[in-house]
XYZ file of C-alpha atoms in Angstrom:
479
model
C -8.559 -45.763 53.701
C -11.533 -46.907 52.892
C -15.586 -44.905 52.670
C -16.999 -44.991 56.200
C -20.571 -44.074 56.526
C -21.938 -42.758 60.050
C -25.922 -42.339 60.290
C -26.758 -40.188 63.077
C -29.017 -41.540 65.633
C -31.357 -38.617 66.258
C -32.405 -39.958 62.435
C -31.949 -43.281 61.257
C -30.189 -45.617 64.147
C -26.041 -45.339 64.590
C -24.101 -47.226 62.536
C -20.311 -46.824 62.141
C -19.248 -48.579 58.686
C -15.491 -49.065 57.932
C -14.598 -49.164 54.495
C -10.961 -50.315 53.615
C -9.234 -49.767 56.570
C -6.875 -48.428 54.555
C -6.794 -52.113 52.685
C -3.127 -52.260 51.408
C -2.796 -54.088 47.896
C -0.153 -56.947 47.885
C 3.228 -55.511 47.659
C 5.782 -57.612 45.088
C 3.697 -60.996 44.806
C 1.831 -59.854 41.438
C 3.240 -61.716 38.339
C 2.679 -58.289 36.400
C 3.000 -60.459 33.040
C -0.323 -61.687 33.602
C -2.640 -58.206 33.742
C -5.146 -57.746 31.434
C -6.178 -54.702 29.229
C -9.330 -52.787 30.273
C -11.267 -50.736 28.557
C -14.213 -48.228 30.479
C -16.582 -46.638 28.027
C -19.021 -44.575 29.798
C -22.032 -44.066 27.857
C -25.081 -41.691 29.816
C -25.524 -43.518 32.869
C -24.135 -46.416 31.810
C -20.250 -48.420 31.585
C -19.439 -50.688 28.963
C -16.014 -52.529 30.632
C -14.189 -54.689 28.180
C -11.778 -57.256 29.564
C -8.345 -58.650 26.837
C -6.969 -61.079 29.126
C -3.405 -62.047 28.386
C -2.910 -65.404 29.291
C -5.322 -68.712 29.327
C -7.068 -69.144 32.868
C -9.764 -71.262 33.920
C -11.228 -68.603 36.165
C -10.371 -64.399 36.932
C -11.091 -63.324 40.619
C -11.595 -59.407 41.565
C -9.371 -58.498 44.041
C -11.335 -55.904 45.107
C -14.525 -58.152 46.336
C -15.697 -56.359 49.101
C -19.491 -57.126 50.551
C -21.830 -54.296 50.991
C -21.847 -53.498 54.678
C -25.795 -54.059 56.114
C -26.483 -57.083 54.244
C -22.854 -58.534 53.660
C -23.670 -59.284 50.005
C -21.384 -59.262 47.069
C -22.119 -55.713 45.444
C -20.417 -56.221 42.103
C -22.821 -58.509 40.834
C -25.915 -56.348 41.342
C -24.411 -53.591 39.623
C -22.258 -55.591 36.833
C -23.910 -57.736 33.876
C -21.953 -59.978 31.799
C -22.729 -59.709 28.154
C -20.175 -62.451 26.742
C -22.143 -65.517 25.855
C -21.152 -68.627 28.049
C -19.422 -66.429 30.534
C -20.769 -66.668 34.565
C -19.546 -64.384 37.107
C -20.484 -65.631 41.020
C -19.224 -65.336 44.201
C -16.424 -68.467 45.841
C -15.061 -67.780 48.867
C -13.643 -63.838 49.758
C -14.270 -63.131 45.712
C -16.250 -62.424 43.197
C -15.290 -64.784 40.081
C -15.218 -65.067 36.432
C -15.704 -68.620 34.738
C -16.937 -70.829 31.418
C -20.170 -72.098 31.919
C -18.488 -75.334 30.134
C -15.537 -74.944 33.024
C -13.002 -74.744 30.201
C -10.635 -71.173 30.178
C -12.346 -67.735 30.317
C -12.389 -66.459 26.959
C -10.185 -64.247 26.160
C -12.321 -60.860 25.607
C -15.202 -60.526 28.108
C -17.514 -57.718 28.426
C -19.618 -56.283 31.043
C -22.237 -53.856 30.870
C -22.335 -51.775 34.596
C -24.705 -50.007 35.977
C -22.663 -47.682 38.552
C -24.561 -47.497 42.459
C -23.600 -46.223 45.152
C -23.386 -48.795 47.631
C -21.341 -48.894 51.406
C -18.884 -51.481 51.526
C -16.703 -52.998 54.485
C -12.989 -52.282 53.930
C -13.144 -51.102 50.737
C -13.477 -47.905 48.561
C -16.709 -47.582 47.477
C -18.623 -46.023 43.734
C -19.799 -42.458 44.075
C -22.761 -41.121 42.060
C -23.302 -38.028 41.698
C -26.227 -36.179 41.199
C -25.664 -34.946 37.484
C -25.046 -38.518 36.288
C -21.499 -38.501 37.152
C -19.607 -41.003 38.668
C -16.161 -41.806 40.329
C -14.820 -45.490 40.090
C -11.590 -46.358 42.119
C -8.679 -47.217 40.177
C -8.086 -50.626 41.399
C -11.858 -51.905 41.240
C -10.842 -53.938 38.152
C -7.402 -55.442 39.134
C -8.161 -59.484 38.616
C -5.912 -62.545 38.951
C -6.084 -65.890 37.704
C -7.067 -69.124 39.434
C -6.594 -72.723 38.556
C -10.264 -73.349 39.817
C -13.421 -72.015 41.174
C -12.557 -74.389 44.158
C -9.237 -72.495 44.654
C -10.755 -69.233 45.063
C -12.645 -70.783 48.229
C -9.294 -71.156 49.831
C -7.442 -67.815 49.128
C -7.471 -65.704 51.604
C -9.192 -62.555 51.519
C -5.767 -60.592 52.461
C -3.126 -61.144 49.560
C -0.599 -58.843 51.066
C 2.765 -61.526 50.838
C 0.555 -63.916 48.231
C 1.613 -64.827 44.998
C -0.940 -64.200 42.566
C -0.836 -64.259 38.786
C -2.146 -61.131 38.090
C -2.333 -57.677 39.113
C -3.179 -54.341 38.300
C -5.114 -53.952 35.228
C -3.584 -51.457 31.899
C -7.155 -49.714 32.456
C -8.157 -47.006 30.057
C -10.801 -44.615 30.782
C -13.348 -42.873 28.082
C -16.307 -40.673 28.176
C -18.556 -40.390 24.820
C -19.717 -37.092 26.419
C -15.986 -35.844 27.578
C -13.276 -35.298 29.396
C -12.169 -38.032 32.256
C -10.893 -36.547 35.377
C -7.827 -37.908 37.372
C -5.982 -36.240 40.045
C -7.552 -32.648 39.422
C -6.867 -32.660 35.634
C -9.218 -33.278 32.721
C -8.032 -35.909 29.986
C -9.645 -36.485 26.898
C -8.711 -39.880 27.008
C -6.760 -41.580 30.281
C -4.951 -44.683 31.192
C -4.192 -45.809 34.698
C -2.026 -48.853 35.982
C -1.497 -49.462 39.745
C -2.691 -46.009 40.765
C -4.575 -46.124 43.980
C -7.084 -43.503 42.872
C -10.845 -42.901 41.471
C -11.410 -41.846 37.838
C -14.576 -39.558 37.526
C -16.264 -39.827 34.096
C -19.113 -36.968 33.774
C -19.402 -33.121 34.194
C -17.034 -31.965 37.084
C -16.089 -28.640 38.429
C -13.044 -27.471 39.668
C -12.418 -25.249 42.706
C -8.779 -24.100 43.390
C -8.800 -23.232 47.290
C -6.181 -22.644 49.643
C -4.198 -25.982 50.132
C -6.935 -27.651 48.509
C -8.810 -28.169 45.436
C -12.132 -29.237 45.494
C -14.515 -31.213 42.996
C -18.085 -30.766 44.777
C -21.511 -32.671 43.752
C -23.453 -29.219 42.330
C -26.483 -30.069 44.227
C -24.094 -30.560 47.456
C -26.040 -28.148 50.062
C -23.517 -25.412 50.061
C -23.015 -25.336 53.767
C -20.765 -28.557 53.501
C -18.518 -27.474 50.928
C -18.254 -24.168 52.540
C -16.900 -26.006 55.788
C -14.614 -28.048 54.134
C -12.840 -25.529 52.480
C -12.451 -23.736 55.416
C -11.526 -26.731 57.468
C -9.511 -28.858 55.620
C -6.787 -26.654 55.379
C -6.552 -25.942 58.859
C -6.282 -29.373 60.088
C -3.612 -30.142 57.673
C -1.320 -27.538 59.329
C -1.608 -28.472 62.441
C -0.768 -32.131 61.439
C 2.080 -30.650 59.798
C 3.377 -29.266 62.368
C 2.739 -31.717 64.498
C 4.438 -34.810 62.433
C 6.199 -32.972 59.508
C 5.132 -33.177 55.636
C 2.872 -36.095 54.532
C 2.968 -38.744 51.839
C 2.732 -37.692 48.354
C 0.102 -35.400 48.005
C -1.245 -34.932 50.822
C -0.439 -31.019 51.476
C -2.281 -29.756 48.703
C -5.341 -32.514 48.088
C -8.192 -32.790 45.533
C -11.442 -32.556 48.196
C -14.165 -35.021 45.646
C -17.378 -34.616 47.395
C -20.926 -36.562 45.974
C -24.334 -35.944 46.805
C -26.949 -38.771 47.450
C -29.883 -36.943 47.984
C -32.336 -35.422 50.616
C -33.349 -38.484 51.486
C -35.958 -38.906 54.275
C -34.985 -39.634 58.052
C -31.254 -39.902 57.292
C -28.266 -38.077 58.224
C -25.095 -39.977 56.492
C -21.503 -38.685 55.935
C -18.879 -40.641 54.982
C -15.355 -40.627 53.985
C -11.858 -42.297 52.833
C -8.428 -40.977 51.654
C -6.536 -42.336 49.017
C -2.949 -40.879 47.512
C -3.653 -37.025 47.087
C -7.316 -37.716 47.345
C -10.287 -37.283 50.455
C -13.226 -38.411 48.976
C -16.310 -38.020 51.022
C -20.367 -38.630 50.328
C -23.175 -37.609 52.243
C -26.896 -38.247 52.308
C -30.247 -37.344 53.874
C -32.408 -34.704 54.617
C -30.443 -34.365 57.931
C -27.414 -32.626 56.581
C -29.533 -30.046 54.250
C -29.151 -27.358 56.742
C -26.075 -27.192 59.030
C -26.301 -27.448 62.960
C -23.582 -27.685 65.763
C -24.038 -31.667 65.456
C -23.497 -31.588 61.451
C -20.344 -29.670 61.963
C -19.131 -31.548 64.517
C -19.840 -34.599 62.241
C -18.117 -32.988 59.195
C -14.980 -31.873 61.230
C -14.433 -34.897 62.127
C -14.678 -36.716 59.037
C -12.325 -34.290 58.322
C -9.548 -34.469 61.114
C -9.965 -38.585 60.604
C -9.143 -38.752 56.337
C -6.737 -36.200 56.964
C -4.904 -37.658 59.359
C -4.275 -40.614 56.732
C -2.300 -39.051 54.723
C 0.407 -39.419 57.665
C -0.842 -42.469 58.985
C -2.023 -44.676 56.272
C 0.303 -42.900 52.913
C 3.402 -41.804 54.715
C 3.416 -45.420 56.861
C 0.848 -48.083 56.126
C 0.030 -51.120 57.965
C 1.987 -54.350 56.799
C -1.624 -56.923 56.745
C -5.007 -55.725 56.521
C -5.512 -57.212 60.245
C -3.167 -54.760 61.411
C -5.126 -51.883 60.243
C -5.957 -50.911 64.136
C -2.663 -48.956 64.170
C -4.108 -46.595 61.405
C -7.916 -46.499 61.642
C -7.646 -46.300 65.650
C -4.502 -43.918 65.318
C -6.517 -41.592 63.142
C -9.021 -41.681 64.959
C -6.825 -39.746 68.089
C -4.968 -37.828 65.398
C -8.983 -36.333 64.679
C -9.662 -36.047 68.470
C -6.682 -34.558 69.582
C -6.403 -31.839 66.659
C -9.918 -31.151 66.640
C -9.582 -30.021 70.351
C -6.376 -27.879 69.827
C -8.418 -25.935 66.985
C -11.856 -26.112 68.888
C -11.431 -26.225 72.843
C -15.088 -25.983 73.336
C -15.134 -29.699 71.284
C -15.694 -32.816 73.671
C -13.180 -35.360 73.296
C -13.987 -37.632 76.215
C -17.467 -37.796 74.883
C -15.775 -39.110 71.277
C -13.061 -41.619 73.354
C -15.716 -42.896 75.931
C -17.549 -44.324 72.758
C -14.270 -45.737 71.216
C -13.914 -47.426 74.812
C -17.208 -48.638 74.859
C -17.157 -49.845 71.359
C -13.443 -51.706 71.979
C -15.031 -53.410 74.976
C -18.086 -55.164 73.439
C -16.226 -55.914 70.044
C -13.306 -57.729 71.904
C -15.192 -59.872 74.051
C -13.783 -63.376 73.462
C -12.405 -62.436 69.603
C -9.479 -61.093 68.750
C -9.132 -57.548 67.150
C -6.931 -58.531 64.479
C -9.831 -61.263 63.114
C -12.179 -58.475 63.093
C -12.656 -57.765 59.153
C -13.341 -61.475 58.382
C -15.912 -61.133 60.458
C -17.632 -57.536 59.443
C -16.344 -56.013 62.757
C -14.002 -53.144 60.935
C -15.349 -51.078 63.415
C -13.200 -52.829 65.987
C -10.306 -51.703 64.028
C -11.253 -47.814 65.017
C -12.226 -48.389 68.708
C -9.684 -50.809 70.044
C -6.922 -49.304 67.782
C -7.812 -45.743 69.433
C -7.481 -47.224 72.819
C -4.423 -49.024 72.665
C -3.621 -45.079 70.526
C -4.396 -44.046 74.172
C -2.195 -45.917 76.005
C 0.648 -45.404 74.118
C -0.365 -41.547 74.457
C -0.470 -41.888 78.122
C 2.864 -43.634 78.342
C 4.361 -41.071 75.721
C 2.811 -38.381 78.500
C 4.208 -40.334 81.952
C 7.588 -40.352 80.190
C 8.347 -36.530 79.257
C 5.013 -34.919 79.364
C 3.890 -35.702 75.322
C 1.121 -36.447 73.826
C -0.143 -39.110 71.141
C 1.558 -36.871 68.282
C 4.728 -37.532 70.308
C 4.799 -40.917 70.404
C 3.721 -41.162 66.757
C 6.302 -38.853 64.791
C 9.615 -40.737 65.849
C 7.373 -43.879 64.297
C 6.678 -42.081 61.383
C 10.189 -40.980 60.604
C 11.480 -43.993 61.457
C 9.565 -45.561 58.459
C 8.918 -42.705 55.633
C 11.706 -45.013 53.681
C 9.771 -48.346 53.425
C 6.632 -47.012 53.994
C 5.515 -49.498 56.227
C 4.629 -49.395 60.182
C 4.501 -52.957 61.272
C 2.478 -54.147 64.186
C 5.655 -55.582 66.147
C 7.301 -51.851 65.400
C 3.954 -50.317 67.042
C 4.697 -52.254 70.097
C 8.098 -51.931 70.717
C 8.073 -48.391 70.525
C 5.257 -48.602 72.990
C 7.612 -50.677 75.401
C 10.463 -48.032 74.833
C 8.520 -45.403 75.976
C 6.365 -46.563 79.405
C 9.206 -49.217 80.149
C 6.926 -51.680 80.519
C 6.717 -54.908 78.266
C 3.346 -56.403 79.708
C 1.015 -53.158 77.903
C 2.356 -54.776 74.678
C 1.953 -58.602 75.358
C -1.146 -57.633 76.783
C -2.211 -55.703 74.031
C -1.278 -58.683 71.769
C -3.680 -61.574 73.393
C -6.295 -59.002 73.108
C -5.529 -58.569 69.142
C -5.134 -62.354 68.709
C -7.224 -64.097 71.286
C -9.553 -61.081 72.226
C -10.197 -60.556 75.977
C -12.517 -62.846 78.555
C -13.121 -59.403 80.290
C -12.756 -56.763 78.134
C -13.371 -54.165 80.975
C -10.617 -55.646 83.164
C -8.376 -55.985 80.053
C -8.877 -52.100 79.059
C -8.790 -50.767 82.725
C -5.719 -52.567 83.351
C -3.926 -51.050 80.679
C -5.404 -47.663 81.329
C -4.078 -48.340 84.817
C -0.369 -48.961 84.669
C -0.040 -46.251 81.480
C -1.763 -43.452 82.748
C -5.292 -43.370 81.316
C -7.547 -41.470 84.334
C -10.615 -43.691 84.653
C -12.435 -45.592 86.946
C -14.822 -48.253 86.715
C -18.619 -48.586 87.035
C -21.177 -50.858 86.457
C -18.548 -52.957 84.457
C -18.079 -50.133 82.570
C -14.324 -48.172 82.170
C -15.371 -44.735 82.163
C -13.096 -41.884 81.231
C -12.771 -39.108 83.991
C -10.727 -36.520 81.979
């Protein structure tokens, strides 16, 4: 779950951007003997990050390298200066690097000096500023391996899920000269974090116990927005309760972290992710000062969609990154459909029609499942909610379910492992409308992408049950 950003139109121009699609780190391929020792000093509004690597390596990559999502730049080096004489950081292949100018081994302390932005990445968890100087770092932005070369780094791929790596999360330890850290809803006067999928705030932070959720809130957060969340947060989570039993570890009573960017001129952005225990969401421009119908129904929905990823994305996750479809696209119907059981004056078709329009002009000759190499996560969202919609068709031709129902026997299925695999997805899709060409289908469009996407989608729609029909080379929705 990783920080989307969506800028309303009436504003600034739509633009849906995916962060981390829930990005899954690399289960059992990190050589844990070969993490390094962090150190993250924060200082007024700057870091000091201190690197004690353990072994001898000719180069350290970041493994979380994400590019910032309008320009598809590397972010870390704008934001991170290296202060350790004869050290270079750059960018080879999917990662940012560390190397010897002399191309001998990285020393064995390096330090950086960081200057903390808030910047919107694909597929990845994002820094939040705050207004008051404060900021919240994810856990796992300074996990680094080693590399044998700069050269090598060039040909590792960008998802290391199954990869063996020597390397892994970082033995990070957090200070503040003016305080207390926060982690997980609790102060610490001093913290240290390995492997937690989390973010670490460093600065001034209040704490709001609510009803099933606490909530750290930005104090110059227009008080509309936190007012909503409280109120709506809670709500959604019970009905996904009851819908698909208790989530993943944390997830019934989460920390709400919520930063402010400013009243900035013709812009309306909210975004959001979900992490263990965690919603973190950010939100910017002069758009969302005072609420309307249209900033609710942007906030609710930012809302249903985290949420719902504490079911799917922390009680199952996807196996490889380019399977994240099954949760960015199922969340994306989890949000619709429990939005319109709380709210039946809420338009879903409006939401679906633009998650079929979106599927159809991002598949067109590409595959879905290529879609983050190439800065298309939103793909992930639209094409995974409408193959979400077939299988909630098929679910509803068989005994009358709905999406929920087709999802919860997956779920249970895999609370022990954890993981929801893409050929699992499928055959429970083939169980349930008794018909194994949805799924092959379904897979040429993920791996080979579809000559005619409307054919492709109608056709599925078809045989499962979707009501449509089709204009103008257009599938339109008709319920």
């Amino acid at each position: 779950m990783r920080l989307k950003a969506l800028t309303l139109p009436l504003l600034a121009g739509a633009a849906l951007l995916s962060a981390c699609s829930t990005t899954a780190a690399p289960r059992g391929a990190w050589n844990f003997a070969y993490a390094p020792a962090v150190t993250v000093t924060r200082e007024g509004e700057t870091l000091t990050v201190d690197y004690e690597f353990s072994r001898v390596a000719p180069v350290w990559a970041f493994m979380d390298s994400a590019l910032i999502a309008d320009v598809r730049e590397p972010w870390r080096p704008r934001q991170w200066t290296v202060e350790t004489p004869g050290v270079v950081m750059e960018r080879r292949g999917h990662y940012d690097i560390i190397r010897s100018l002399d191309g001998g081994p990285v020393p064995s302390r390096v330090r950086f000096t960081v200057r903390p932005k808030a910047e919107e990445l694909e597929a990845e968890y994002k820094t939040l500023v705050f207004s008051d100087g404060a900021v919240a770092l994810p856990t796992r932005q300074m996990d680094v391996f080693a590399l044998a070369s700069p050269e090598a780094a060039e040909t590792t791929p960008s998802d290391l899920n199954g990869v063996s790596v020597d390397g892994g999360p970082s033995r990070v330890t957090w200070r503040d000269r003016d305080g207390a850290v926060l982690f997980n809803g609790e102060r610490h006067a001093e913290l240290t974090t390995t492997g937690e999928r989390s973010y670490v705030l460093l600065g001034e932070a209040r704490l709001t116990p609510g009803e099933g959720l606490t909530t750290v809130m930005d104090p110059n957060l227009p008080p509309w927005i936190g007012e909503k969340i409280r109120d709506f947060a809670p709500r959604v989570g019970q009905f996904y309760t009851q819908r698909l039993g208790q989530p993943g570890a944390g997830g019934d009573r989460p920390v709400v972290m919520v930063s402010w960017n400013g009243p900035t001129e013709r812009m309306s952005s909210m975004g959001g992710s979900v992490l263990p225990g965690l919603i973190v969401m950010s939100f910017e421009g002069v758009g969302v000062t005072r609420p309307s119908a249209e900033m609710e129904r942007v906030s609710r929905w930012f809302i249903g969609h985290e949420s719902a990823h504490f079911w799917l994305g922390q009680t199952v996750r996807y196996e490889f990154a380019r399977d994240s479809w099954i949760t960015e696209g199922g969340a994306d119907l989890m949000a619709v459909q429990a939005l319109k059981a709380l709210d039946p004056a809420y338009d879903a078709r409006k939401t679906l029609q633009e998650e079929v329009d979106d599927c159809a002009k991002l598949s067109q000759g590409r595959g879905v499942a290529g879609a983050g190499d190439r800065g298309e996560h939103r793909a992930y969202y639209a094409c995974g909610a409408v193959f979400a919609m077939t299988a909630a068709a098929a679910q509803h031709g068989r005994d009358g379910g709905d999406w929920f129902d087709f999802l919860r026997p997956l779920l249970d299925a895999n609370r022990k492992d954890g993981v929801l695999t893409r050929p699992e997805w499928l055959a429970a899709l083939t169980r349930v409308s008794g018909d194994p060409s949805l799924a092959a289908d379904i897979e040429r469009m993920l791996d080979q992408g579809a000559a005619d996407p409307t054919a492709e989608i109608a056709s599925l729609f078809r045989r499962a049950g979707v009501p449509h029909v089709v204009e103008n080379d257009r599938v339109i929705l008709t319920s």
